[in-house]
Amino acid sequence: MSTAIAPTPFAQWGLGLQRPLFIAGPCSAESREQVLATAEGIKAHAPQVKVFRAGVWKPRTRPGGFEGMGAAALPWLKEVKERTGLLTMTEVATPQHLDAALKAGVDMLWIGARTTPNPFSVQAIADALAGVDIPVFVKNPVNPDLALWIGALERLHEAGIRRMAAVHRGFHWFGRSPYRNHPMWELPVRLKAAFPALELLCDPSHIAGDRALLAGIAQQALDLNFSGLMVEVHHAPDEAKSDAAQQLAPATFADLLRSLILRQSAAEAHLRNELQEHRDLIDRLDEEIMQKLAARMEISERIGAFKQAHNIAILQPERWRQIMLAMQAFGRESGLSPAFIQAVMDAVHDESIRKQTSVWEKDRLATDIQGSVKME
Ligand code: PEP
Ligand code: MN
């Protein structure tokens, strides 16, 4: 059961923030020069940006990468604020990080995608936040688990945090995808449906993983009525010590912001054609269905190769019967009709058989060619 959380909108944070909120800054704070050059570049090119982000402690999936400059970088954020007036923001993963960030006067915090899924870590941060009134942004967990995302927001809410927002940064997905992290738009949309007052930002940088794919994701987020964007910007992106491929130079970032189609006002957002909003979501979901089907067919091909290597017949009626029973049961639970399940699964089966057969045929062709070469 979820606790009802009552987050406040940006307009009530007392920081002069409004929707759409633009947050920009480097993945990592690397040096004083890099931090200041980036902040000044953002200020000069993109005055819409109100918040400067920079990772001071970098959670790396594997050891050995650049793990951030640590607390030594915090005074640079203070300098950014003094020089540019931008609010500052960094990631905290432990009560020690929190303590150092608060002492250094950082304005806002975020909890990263590798911390959100750990209830112990989130609770430790929440406990340390008791009595502290600071805005906290919660990134989605690395894996597509909505309950863990909500759980992190609830823990902070119980600690008294009301100035909170969620950040959608995509989800790790094993299938083939053009993106570093799969957007799975239905998850943030479900989060928003559960907590309509919650400000929800999109981090297109970590979704895209590649600067060429960023604009499309950013626009999709705005079309889905997100509250703003958090974008990685670096004064010399190619030299970045982390996430170089996805960071934008300040001028390129400003071009991206100019290219986005924004809603004019909250009133217009309300009046927005509801039909269009549903259509946008359907388009995203259709794309994801097709991506998942493509991943499924890739596995079918591998099964085809395995069956061939072990001389097993392609068609295994008993196995298929089991799949159909399982899917019909799923259909009953999800309100999908038996006829629909049957039609979809028949189409999937046909395509799967075609894929498996094509592996065999390719192989036969290769053998034939080899044979004919040998004969010559
Ligand atoms: C980041 O914002 O630099 C970061 C590490 O993001 P995430 O936690 O979403 O991977
Ligand atoms: Mn990053």
mmCIF file of C-alpha atoms and ligand atoms in Angstrom:
data_model
loop_
_atom_site.group_PDB
_atom_site.id
_atom_site.type_symbol
_atom_site.label_atom_id
_atom_site.label_comp_id
_atom_site.label_asym_id
_atom_site.label_seq_id
_atom_site.Cartn_x
_atom_site.Cartn_y
_atom_site.Cartn_z
ATOM 1 C CA MET A 1 0.000 0.000 0.000
ATOM 2 C CA SER A 2 1.353 3.352 -0.877
ATOM 3 C CA THR A 3 1.370 6.256 1.523
ATOM 4 C CA ALA A 4 -0.294 9.325 0.098
ATOM 5 C CA ILE A 5 2.510 11.763 -0.503
ATOM 6 C CA ALA A 6 1.789 15.466 -0.710
ATOM 7 C CA PRO A 7 4.669 17.087 -2.570
ATOM 8 C CA THR A 8 4.571 20.805 -3.275
ATOM 9 C CA PRO A 9 4.856 22.248 -6.792
ATOM 10 C CA PHE A 10 7.960 24.223 -7.867
ATOM 11 C CA ALA A 11 6.035 27.477 -7.557
ATOM 12 C CA GLN A 12 5.749 26.899 -3.800
ATOM 13 C CA TRP A 13 9.381 26.039 -3.190
ATOM 14 C CA GLY A 14 10.258 29.652 -2.487
ATOM 15 C CA LEU A 15 13.149 29.553 -4.938
ATOM 16 C CA GLY A 16 11.573 31.361 -7.878
ATOM 17 C CA LEU A 17 11.285 28.122 -9.850
ATOM 18 C CA GLN A 18 8.542 27.311 -12.294
ATOM 19 C CA ARG A 19 7.627 24.789 -14.948
ATOM 20 C CA PRO A 20 9.315 23.920 -17.180
ATOM 21 C CA LEU A 21 12.360 23.741 -14.935
ATOM 22 C CA PHE A 22 15.698 23.370 -16.705
ATOM 23 C CA ILE A 23 18.613 21.917 -14.790
ATOM 24 C CA ALA A 24 21.990 21.657 -16.521
ATOM 25 C CA GLY A 25 25.574 20.922 -15.656
ATOM 26 C CA PRO A 26 28.319 18.360 -16.039
ATOM 27 C CA CYS A 27 27.990 14.718 -15.153
ATOM 28 C CA SER A 28 30.901 15.193 -12.747
ATOM 29 C CA ALA A 29 32.616 18.138 -11.137
ATOM 30 C CA GLU A 30 36.144 17.473 -12.418
ATOM 31 C CA SER A 31 38.087 20.628 -11.578
ATOM 32 C CA ARG A 32 37.384 24.172 -10.477
ATOM 33 C CA GLU A 33 38.117 25.424 -14.012
ATOM 34 C CA GLN A 34 35.798 22.890 -15.649
ATOM 35 C CA VAL A 35 32.967 23.613 -13.218
ATOM 36 C CA LEU A 36 33.223 27.387 -13.590
ATOM 37 C CA ALA A 37 33.689 27.320 -17.373
ATOM 38 C CA THR A 38 30.624 25.092 -17.740
ATOM 39 C CA ALA A 39 28.476 27.189 -15.408
ATOM 40 C CA GLU A 40 29.477 30.398 -17.161
ATOM 41 C CA GLY A 41 28.809 28.805 -20.551
ATOM 42 C CA ILE A 42 25.346 27.758 -19.412
ATOM 43 C CA LYS A 43 24.631 31.196 -17.986
ATOM 44 C CA ALA A 44 25.708 32.895 -21.218
ATOM 45 C CA HIS A 45 23.971 30.569 -23.687
ATOM 46 C CA ALA A 46 20.958 29.282 -21.814
ATOM 47 C CA PRO A 47 19.538 31.861 -19.410
ATOM 48 C CA GLN A 48 16.407 29.681 -19.023
ATOM 49 C CA VAL A 49 18.464 27.370 -16.790
ATOM 50 C CA LYS A 50 17.942 28.038 -13.100
ATOM 51 C CA VAL A 51 19.813 25.150 -11.518
ATOM 52 C CA PHE A 52 23.376 23.905 -11.964
ATOM 53 C CA ARG A 53 23.969 20.192 -11.424
ATOM 54 C CA ALA A 54 27.298 18.459 -10.919
ATOM 55 C CA GLY A 55 28.108 15.045 -9.497
ATOM 56 C CA VAL A 56 30.653 15.271 -6.722
ATOM 57 C CA TRP A 57 30.510 11.625 -5.634
ATOM 58 C CA LYS A 58 30.057 9.420 -8.691
ATOM 59 C CA PRO A 59 28.524 5.984 -8.250
ATOM 60 C CA ARG A 60 30.170 3.805 -10.869
ATOM 61 C CA THR A 61 28.711 0.455 -11.815
ATOM 62 C CA ARG A 62 32.206 -1.044 -12.084
ATOM 63 C CA PRO A 63 35.257 0.042 -10.080
ATOM 64 C CA GLY A 64 38.114 1.812 -11.763
ATOM 65 C CA GLY A 65 36.250 4.699 -13.411
ATOM 66 C CA PHE A 66 36.363 8.318 -12.327
ATOM 67 C CA GLU A 67 34.613 8.362 -8.962
ATOM 68 C CA GLY A 68 34.326 12.109 -8.559
ATOM 69 C CA MET A 69 36.422 14.640 -6.691
ATOM 70 C CA GLY A 70 34.436 14.232 -3.472
ATOM 71 C CA ALA A 71 33.973 16.970 -0.902
ATOM 72 C CA ALA A 72 36.891 18.945 -2.387
ATOM 73 C CA ALA A 73 34.543 19.890 -5.242
ATOM 74 C CA LEU A 74 31.849 21.395 -3.012
ATOM 75 C CA PRO A 75 33.452 24.866 -2.744
ATOM 76 C CA TRP A 76 33.384 25.051 -6.574
ATOM 77 C CA LEU A 77 29.591 24.770 -6.470
ATOM 78 C CA LYS A 78 29.491 27.616 -3.984
ATOM 79 C CA GLU A 79 31.571 29.670 -6.374
ATOM 80 C CA VAL A 80 29.174 28.859 -9.222
ATOM 81 C CA LYS A 81 26.323 30.220 -7.160
ATOM 82 C CA GLU A 82 28.211 33.388 -6.229
ATOM 83 C CA ARG A 83 29.310 34.086 -9.794
ATOM 84 C CA THR A 84 26.219 33.104 -11.764
ATOM 85 C CA GLY A 85 23.324 33.138 -9.315
ATOM 86 C CA LEU A 86 22.447 29.597 -10.399
ATOM 87 C CA LEU A 87 21.128 27.314 -7.657
ATOM 88 C CA THR A 88 23.348 24.289 -7.160
ATOM 89 C CA MET A 89 22.574 20.637 -6.901
ATOM 90 C CA THR A 90 24.509 17.421 -6.333
ATOM 91 C CA GLU A 91 23.967 13.710 -5.752
ATOM 92 C CA VAL A 92 24.054 12.250 -2.256
ATOM 93 C CA ALA A 93 24.140 8.560 -1.480
ATOM 94 C CA THR A 94 25.082 8.458 2.219
ATOM 95 C CA PRO A 95 24.436 10.557 5.353
ATOM 96 C CA GLN A 96 28.117 11.627 5.137
ATOM 97 C CA HIS A 97 27.569 13.032 1.625
ATOM 98 C CA LEU A 98 24.446 14.773 2.866
ATOM 99 C CA ASP A 99 26.245 16.316 5.817
ATOM 100 C CA ALA A 100 29.079 17.625 3.639
ATOM 101 C CA ALA A 101 26.667 18.971 0.981
ATOM 102 C CA LEU A 102 24.521 20.760 3.573
ATOM 103 C CA LYS A 103 27.575 22.292 5.239
ATOM 104 C CA ALA A 104 28.771 23.540 1.852
ATOM 105 C CA GLY A 105 25.418 25.255 1.214
ATOM 106 C CA VAL A 106 24.308 23.158 -1.775
ATOM 107 C CA ASP A 107 20.730 24.213 -2.595
ATOM 108 C CA MET A 108 19.185 20.963 -3.741
ATOM 109 C CA LEU A 109 20.007 17.268 -3.751
ATOM 110 C CA TRP A 110 19.344 14.278 -5.907
ATOM 111 C CA ILE A 111 19.325 10.597 -5.112
ATOM 112 C CA GLY A 112 20.837 8.588 -7.954
ATOM 113 C CA ALA A 113 19.515 5.602 -9.852
ATOM 114 C CA ARG A 114 21.856 3.224 -8.033
ATOM 115 C CA THR A 115 20.811 4.486 -4.594
ATOM 116 C CA THR A 116 17.013 4.739 -5.031
ATOM 117 C CA PRO A 117 16.614 0.950 -5.259
ATOM 118 C CA ASN A 118 18.286 0.371 -1.882
ATOM 119 C CA PRO A 119 15.779 0.975 0.935
ATOM 120 C CA PHE A 120 18.589 0.928 3.540
ATOM 121 C CA SER A 121 20.472 3.712 1.769
ATOM 122 C CA VAL A 122 17.350 5.759 1.136
ATOM 123 C CA GLN A 123 16.218 5.339 4.747
ATOM 124 C CA ALA A 124 19.642 6.372 6.036
ATOM 125 C CA ILE A 125 19.465 9.550 3.938
ATOM 126 C CA ALA A 126 15.844 10.153 4.977
ATOM 127 C CA ASP A 127 16.756 9.781 8.673
ATOM 128 C CA ALA A 128 19.635 12.208 8.267
ATOM 129 C CA LEU A 129 17.234 14.638 6.559
ATOM 130 C CA ALA A 130 14.825 14.784 9.509
ATOM 131 C CA GLY A 131 14.341 18.450 10.341
ATOM 132 C CA VAL A 132 16.202 19.610 7.222
ATOM 133 C CA ASP A 133 14.118 21.443 4.649
ATOM 134 C CA ILE A 134 15.868 21.033 1.321
ATOM 135 C CA PRO A 135 14.505 20.035 -2.106
ATOM 136 C CA VAL A 136 15.289 16.424 -3.025
ATOM 137 C CA PHE A 137 14.990 14.921 -6.496
ATOM 138 C CA VAL A 138 14.656 11.166 -6.724
ATOM 139 C CA LYS A 139 15.887 9.415 -9.838
ATOM 140 C CA ASN A 140 14.184 6.219 -10.860
ATOM 141 C CA PRO A 141 15.874 2.953 -9.896
ATOM 142 C CA VAL A 142 18.201 1.494 -12.531
ATOM 143 C CA ASN A 143 15.774 -1.383 -13.113
ATOM 144 C CA PRO A 144 12.117 -0.890 -14.016
ATOM 145 C CA ASP A 145 10.645 -1.210 -10.534
ATOM 146 C CA LEU A 146 8.037 1.456 -9.920
ATOM 147 C CA ALA A 147 7.430 0.375 -6.303
ATOM 148 C CA LEU A 148 11.047 1.090 -5.336
ATOM 149 C CA TRP A 149 10.823 4.549 -6.888
ATOM 150 C CA ILE A 150 7.609 5.286 -4.980
ATOM 151 C CA GLY A 151 9.091 3.764 -1.820
ATOM 152 C CA ALA A 152 12.034 6.177 -1.925
ATOM 153 C CA LEU A 153 9.671 9.150 -2.313
ATOM 154 C CA GLU A 154 7.578 7.873 0.588
ATOM 155 C CA ARG A 155 10.606 7.476 2.870
ATOM 156 C CA LEU A 156 11.620 11.084 2.194
ATOM 157 C CA HIS A 157 8.045 12.232 2.673
ATOM 158 C CA GLU A 158 7.915 10.501 6.055
ATOM 159 C CA ALA A 159 11.100 12.370 6.988
ATOM 160 C CA GLY A 160 9.203 15.609 6.364
ATOM 161 C CA ILE A 161 10.465 16.450 2.871
ATOM 162 C CA ARG A 162 7.742 18.181 0.831
ATOM 163 C CA ARG A 163 9.863 19.941 -1.775
ATOM 164 C CA MET A 164 10.473 16.759 -3.743
ATOM 165 C CA ALA A 165 10.488 15.810 -7.394
ATOM 166 C CA ALA A 166 11.081 12.661 -9.417
ATOM 167 C CA VAL A 167 13.554 12.336 -12.272
ATOM 168 C CA HIS A 168 13.014 9.854 -15.075
ATOM 169 C CA ARG A 169 16.436 8.704 -16.378
ATOM 170 C CA GLY A 170 15.405 5.524 -18.160
ATOM 171 C CA PHE A 171 15.776 1.902 -17.171
ATOM 172 C CA HIS A 172 18.359 -0.749 -17.747
ATOM 173 C CA TRP A 173 16.928 -3.244 -20.172
ATOM 174 C CA PHE A 174 18.677 -6.294 -21.545
ATOM 175 C CA GLY A 175 17.076 -6.062 -24.987
ATOM 176 C CA ARG A 176 18.371 -4.266 -28.035
ATOM 177 C CA SER A 177 17.625 -0.540 -27.878
ATOM 178 C CA PRO A 178 19.078 2.565 -29.475
ATOM 179 C CA TYR A 179 19.219 4.084 -26.003
ATOM 180 C CA ARG A 180 21.606 3.629 -23.110
ATOM 181 C CA ASN A 181 18.635 3.330 -20.799
ATOM 182 C CA HIS A 182 15.263 2.391 -22.114
ATOM 183 C CA PRO A 183 12.666 5.154 -21.589
ATOM 184 C CA MET A 184 9.733 2.830 -20.747
ATOM 185 C CA TRP A 185 7.498 5.892 -20.653
ATOM 186 C CA GLU A 186 4.664 3.973 -19.075
ATOM 187 C CA LEU A 187 6.520 3.889 -15.744
ATOM 188 C CA PRO A 188 6.900 7.648 -15.192
ATOM 189 C CA VAL A 189 3.394 8.109 -16.566
ATOM 190 C CA ARG A 190 2.071 5.647 -13.981
ATOM 191 C CA LEU A 191 4.029 7.433 -11.261
ATOM 192 C CA LYS A 192 2.448 10.721 -12.294
ATOM 193 C CA ALA A 193 -0.994 9.123 -12.401
ATOM 194 C CA ALA A 194 -0.494 7.881 -8.817
ATOM 195 C CA PHE A 195 0.786 11.271 -7.572
ATOM 196 C CA PRO A 196 -0.550 14.015 -9.866
ATOM 197 C CA ALA A 197 0.971 16.826 -7.768
ATOM 198 C CA LEU A 198 4.489 15.388 -8.007
ATOM 199 C CA GLU A 199 6.858 17.354 -10.229
ATOM 200 C CA LEU A 200 8.387 14.911 -12.691
ATOM 201 C CA LEU A 201 11.492 15.776 -14.700
ATOM 202 C CA CYS A 202 13.175 13.888 -17.481
ATOM 203 C CA ASP A 203 16.925 13.339 -17.727
ATOM 204 C CA PRO A 204 17.290 12.714 -21.465
ATOM 205 C CA SER A 205 21.095 12.497 -21.167
ATOM 206 C CA HIS A 206 21.127 9.228 -19.236
ATOM 207 C CA ILE A 207 18.276 7.813 -21.321
ATOM 208 C CA ALA A 208 19.919 8.630 -24.654
ATOM 209 C CA GLY A 209 23.539 7.939 -23.746
ATOM 210 C CA ASP A 210 24.400 9.646 -27.030
ATOM 211 C CA ARG A 211 24.083 13.340 -27.698
ATOM 212 C CA ALA A 212 22.536 12.705 -31.114
ATOM 213 C CA LEU A 213 19.489 11.049 -29.529
ATOM 214 C CA LEU A 214 18.872 13.620 -26.832
ATOM 215 C CA ALA A 215 16.510 16.046 -28.524
ATOM 216 C CA GLY A 216 13.926 13.413 -29.435
ATOM 217 C CA ILE A 217 13.734 12.169 -25.849
ATOM 218 C CA ALA A 218 13.551 15.706 -24.448
ATOM 219 C CA GLN A 219 10.671 16.576 -26.769
ATOM 220 C CA GLN A 220 8.813 13.383 -25.911
ATOM 221 C CA ALA A 221 9.071 14.264 -22.228
ATOM 222 C CA LEU A 222 7.658 17.731 -22.799
ATOM 223 C CA ASP A 223 4.904 16.273 -24.968
ATOM 224 C CA LEU A 224 4.005 13.987 -22.089
ATOM 225 C CA ASN A 225 3.694 17.073 -19.890
ATOM 226 C CA PHE A 226 6.822 16.528 -17.791
ATOM 227 C CA SER A 227 7.780 19.392 -15.451
ATOM 228 C CA GLY A 228 11.208 19.995 -16.939
ATOM 229 C CA LEU A 229 14.560 18.545 -17.908
ATOM 230 C CA MET A 230 17.880 17.729 -16.280
ATOM 231 C CA VAL A 231 20.562 17.729 -18.977
ATOM 232 C CA GLU A 232 24.284 16.991 -18.788
ATOM 233 C CA VAL A 233 26.271 19.924 -20.139
ATOM 234 C CA HIS A 234 30.065 20.198 -20.160
ATOM 235 C CA HIS A 235 32.207 23.027 -21.507
ATOM 236 C CA ALA A 236 34.349 20.469 -23.407
ATOM 237 C CA PRO A 237 32.177 17.335 -23.629
ATOM 238 C CA ASP A 238 34.686 15.170 -25.476
ATOM 239 C CA GLU A 239 37.164 15.595 -22.627
ATOM 240 C CA ALA A 240 34.651 14.711 -19.918
ATOM 241 C CA LYS A 241 35.843 12.168 -17.376
ATOM 242 C CA SER A 242 32.424 10.509 -17.227
ATOM 243 C CA ASP A 243 29.555 10.133 -19.711
ATOM 244 C CA ALA A 244 31.441 11.980 -22.475
ATOM 245 C CA ALA A 245 29.233 10.682 -25.314
ATOM 246 C CA GLN A 246 26.039 12.144 -23.904
ATOM 247 C CA GLN A 247 27.150 15.566 -22.680
ATOM 248 C CA LEU A 248 26.444 18.722 -24.684
ATOM 249 C CA ALA A 249 28.514 21.872 -25.021
ATOM 250 C CA PRO A 250 26.671 24.920 -23.626
ATOM 251 C CA ALA A 251 25.980 26.371 -27.102
ATOM 252 C CA THR A 252 24.656 23.036 -28.407
ATOM 253 C CA PHE A 253 22.494 22.723 -25.338
ATOM 254 C CA ALA A 254 21.074 26.187 -25.997
ATOM 255 C CA ASP A 255 20.259 25.085 -29.587
ATOM 256 C CA LEU A 256 18.465 22.065 -28.172
ATOM 257 C CA LEU A 257 16.399 24.231 -25.816
ATOM 258 C CA ARG A 258 15.466 26.517 -28.702
ATOM 259 C CA SER A 259 14.369 23.557 -30.803
ATOM 260 C CA LEU A 260 11.948 22.269 -28.172
ATOM 261 C CA ILE A 261 8.263 22.966 -28.463
ATOM 262 C CA LEU A 262 7.112 24.089 -25.024
ATOM 263 C CA ARG A 263 3.686 24.448 -23.556
ATOM 264 C CA GLN A 264 2.956 28.114 -22.989
ATOM 265 C CA SER A 265 1.303 27.922 -19.594
ATOM 266 C CA ALA A 266 -0.292 25.658 -17.044
ATOM 267 C CA ALA A 267 -3.702 26.761 -18.339
ATOM 268 C CA GLU A 268 -2.785 25.636 -21.818
ATOM 269 C CA ALA A 269 -1.475 22.375 -20.437
ATOM 270 C CA HIS A 270 -4.909 21.773 -18.937
ATOM 271 C CA LEU A 271 -6.576 22.575 -22.211
ATOM 272 C CA ARG A 272 -4.206 20.404 -24.162
ATOM 273 C CA ASN A 273 -5.978 18.000 -26.334
ATOM 274 C CA GLU A 274 -6.384 14.961 -24.139
ATOM 275 C CA LEU A 275 -6.735 12.780 -27.183
ATOM 276 C CA GLN A 276 -3.299 13.854 -28.394
ATOM 277 C CA GLU A 277 -1.763 13.076 -25.034
ATOM 278 C CA HIS A 278 -3.201 9.564 -25.155
ATOM 279 C CA ARG A 279 -2.001 9.158 -28.724
ATOM 280 C CA ASP A 280 1.526 10.164 -27.776
ATOM 281 C CA LEU A 281 1.529 7.545 -25.081
ATOM 282 C CA ILE A 282 0.121 4.895 -27.409
ATOM 283 C CA ASP A 283 2.871 5.652 -29.938
ATOM 284 C CA ARG A 284 5.517 5.188 -27.269
ATOM 285 C CA LEU A 285 3.944 1.939 -26.109
ATOM 286 C CA ASP A 286 3.633 0.591 -29.671
ATOM 287 C CA GLU A 287 7.316 1.292 -30.200
ATOM 288 C CA GLU A 288 8.160 -0.562 -27.017
ATOM 289 C CA ILE A 289 5.942 -3.514 -27.933
ATOM 290 C CA MET A 290 7.788 -3.785 -31.264
ATOM 291 C CA GLN A 291 11.186 -3.519 -29.568
ATOM 292 C CA LYS A 292 10.240 -6.294 -27.191
ATOM 293 C CA LEU A 293 8.964 -8.440 -30.052
ATOM 294 C CA ALA A 294 12.224 -7.864 -31.898
ATOM 295 C CA ALA A 295 14.150 -8.973 -28.796
ATOM 296 C CA ARG A 296 11.933 -12.045 -28.575
ATOM 297 C CA MET A 297 12.603 -12.945 -32.200
ATOM 298 C CA GLU A 298 16.327 -12.570 -31.658
ATOM 299 C CA ILE A 299 16.063 -15.217 -28.964
ATOM 300 C CA SER A 300 13.961 -17.382 -31.307
ATOM 301 C CA GLU A 301 16.828 -17.275 -33.777
ATOM 302 C CA ARG A 302 19.232 -18.435 -31.097
ATOM 303 C CA ILE A 303 16.860 -21.256 -30.217
ATOM 304 C CA GLY A 304 16.723 -22.125 -33.908
ATOM 305 C CA ALA A 305 20.500 -22.414 -34.016
ATOM 306 C CA PHE A 306 20.504 -24.545 -30.861
ATOM 307 C CA LYS A 307 17.824 -26.876 -32.205
ATOM 308 C CA GLN A 308 19.767 -27.275 -35.393
ATOM 309 C CA ALA A 309 23.025 -28.004 -33.606
ATOM 310 C CA HIS A 310 21.271 -30.690 -31.543
ATOM 311 C CA ASN A 311 19.052 -31.945 -34.300
ATOM 312 C CA ILE A 312 15.788 -31.059 -32.543
ATOM 313 C CA ALA A 313 12.618 -30.411 -34.592
ATOM 314 C CA ILE A 314 11.608 -26.739 -34.830
ATOM 315 C CA LEU A 315 8.001 -27.336 -33.952
ATOM 316 C CA GLN A 316 7.503 -28.452 -30.335
ATOM 317 C CA PRO A 317 3.686 -28.638 -29.889
ATOM 318 C CA GLU A 318 3.759 -29.418 -26.158
ATOM 319 C CA ARG A 319 5.992 -26.428 -25.404
ATOM 320 C CA TRP A 320 3.718 -24.173 -27.458
ATOM 321 C CA ARG A 321 0.634 -25.487 -25.675
ATOM 322 C CA GLN A 322 2.224 -24.520 -22.346
ATOM 323 C CA ILE A 323 3.014 -21.014 -23.605
ATOM 324 C CA MET A 324 -0.568 -20.540 -24.806
ATOM 325 C CA LEU A 325 -2.003 -21.703 -21.471
ATOM 326 C CA ALA A 326 0.244 -19.281 -19.602
ATOM 327 C CA MET A 327 -0.659 -16.403 -21.922
ATOM 328 C CA GLN A 328 -4.389 -17.142 -21.718
ATOM 329 C CA ALA A 329 -4.121 -17.047 -17.926
ATOM 330 C CA PHE A 330 -2.258 -13.736 -18.191
ATOM 331 C CA GLY A 331 -4.981 -12.458 -20.535
ATOM 332 C CA ARG A 332 -7.704 -13.317 -18.029
ATOM 333 C CA GLU A 333 -5.880 -11.402 -15.287
ATOM 334 C CA SER A 334 -5.224 -8.408 -17.533
ATOM 335 C CA GLY A 335 -8.673 -8.151 -19.109
ATOM 336 C CA LEU A 336 -7.513 -9.239 -22.585
ATOM 337 C CA SER A 337 -9.932 -11.465 -24.477
ATOM 338 C CA PRO A 338 -9.042 -15.084 -25.311
ATOM 339 C CA ALA A 339 -9.499 -14.329 -29.040
ATOM 340 C CA PHE A 340 -7.059 -11.427 -28.844
ATOM 341 C CA ILE A 341 -4.452 -13.485 -26.990
ATOM 342 C CA GLN A 342 -4.889 -16.271 -29.526
ATOM 343 C CA ALA A 343 -4.453 -13.933 -32.509
ATOM 344 C CA VAL A 344 -1.385 -12.167 -31.074
ATOM 345 C CA MET A 345 0.301 -15.371 -30.010
ATOM 346 C CA ASP A 346 -0.428 -17.048 -33.359
ATOM 347 C CA ALA A 347 1.292 -14.157 -35.122
ATOM 348 C CA VAL A 348 4.228 -14.359 -32.702
ATOM 349 C CA HIS A 349 4.470 -18.093 -33.233
ATOM 350 C CA ASP A 350 4.393 -17.797 -37.031
ATOM 351 C CA GLU A 351 7.162 -15.222 -37.010
ATOM 352 C CA SER A 352 9.202 -17.242 -34.536
ATOM 353 C CA ILE A 353 8.958 -20.359 -36.720
ATOM 354 C CA ARG A 354 9.962 -18.254 -39.723
ATOM 355 C CA LYS A 355 13.021 -16.967 -37.850
ATOM 356 C CA GLN A 356 14.051 -20.427 -36.698
ATOM 357 C CA THR A 357 13.571 -21.862 -40.169
ATOM 358 C CA SER A 358 15.602 -19.045 -41.688
ATOM 359 C CA VAL A 359 18.574 -19.997 -39.439
ATOM 360 C CA TRP A 360 18.406 -23.504 -40.846
ATOM 361 C CA GLU A 361 18.051 -22.280 -44.377
ATOM 362 C CA LYS A 362 20.968 -19.874 -44.092
ATOM 363 C CA ASP A 363 23.076 -22.728 -42.851
ATOM 364 C CA ARG A 364 21.929 -25.052 -45.617
ATOM 365 C CA LEU A 365 22.757 -22.361 -48.161
ATOM 366 C CA ALA A 366 26.229 -21.951 -46.687
ATOM 367 C CA THR A 367 26.775 -25.723 -46.854
ATOM 368 C CA ASP A 368 25.548 -25.803 -50.455
ATOM 369 C CA ILE A 369 27.906 -23.004 -51.424
ATOM 370 C CA GLN A 370 30.793 -24.708 -49.658
ATOM 371 C CA GLY A 371 29.848 -27.925 -51.427
ATOM 372 C CA SER A 372 29.778 -26.281 -54.828
ATOM 373 C CA VAL A 373 33.130 -24.591 -54.166
ATOM 374 C CA LYS A 374 34.605 -27.930 -53.246
ATOM 375 C CA MET A 375 33.212 -29.496 -56.373
ATOM 376 C CA GLU A 376 34.886 -26.978 -58.631
HETATM 377 C C1 PEP B 1 24.172 11.430 -12.975
HETATM 378 O O1 PEP B 1 23.168 12.145 -12.971
HETATM 379 O O2 PEP B 1 25.286 11.797 -13.332
HETATM 380 C C2 PEP B 1 23.998 10.012 -12.631
HETATM 381 C C3 PEP B 1 24.973 9.277 -12.110
HETATM 382 O O3 PEP B 1 22.789 9.595 -12.949
HETATM 383 P P1 PEP B 1 22.014 8.225 -12.658
HETATM 384 O O4 PEP B 1 21.998 8.061 -11.183
HETATM 385 O O5 PEP B 1 20.689 8.522 -13.247
HETATM 386 O O6 PEP B 1 22.749 7.128 -13.394
HETATM 387 MN MN MN B 2 26.221 11.117 -15.828
#
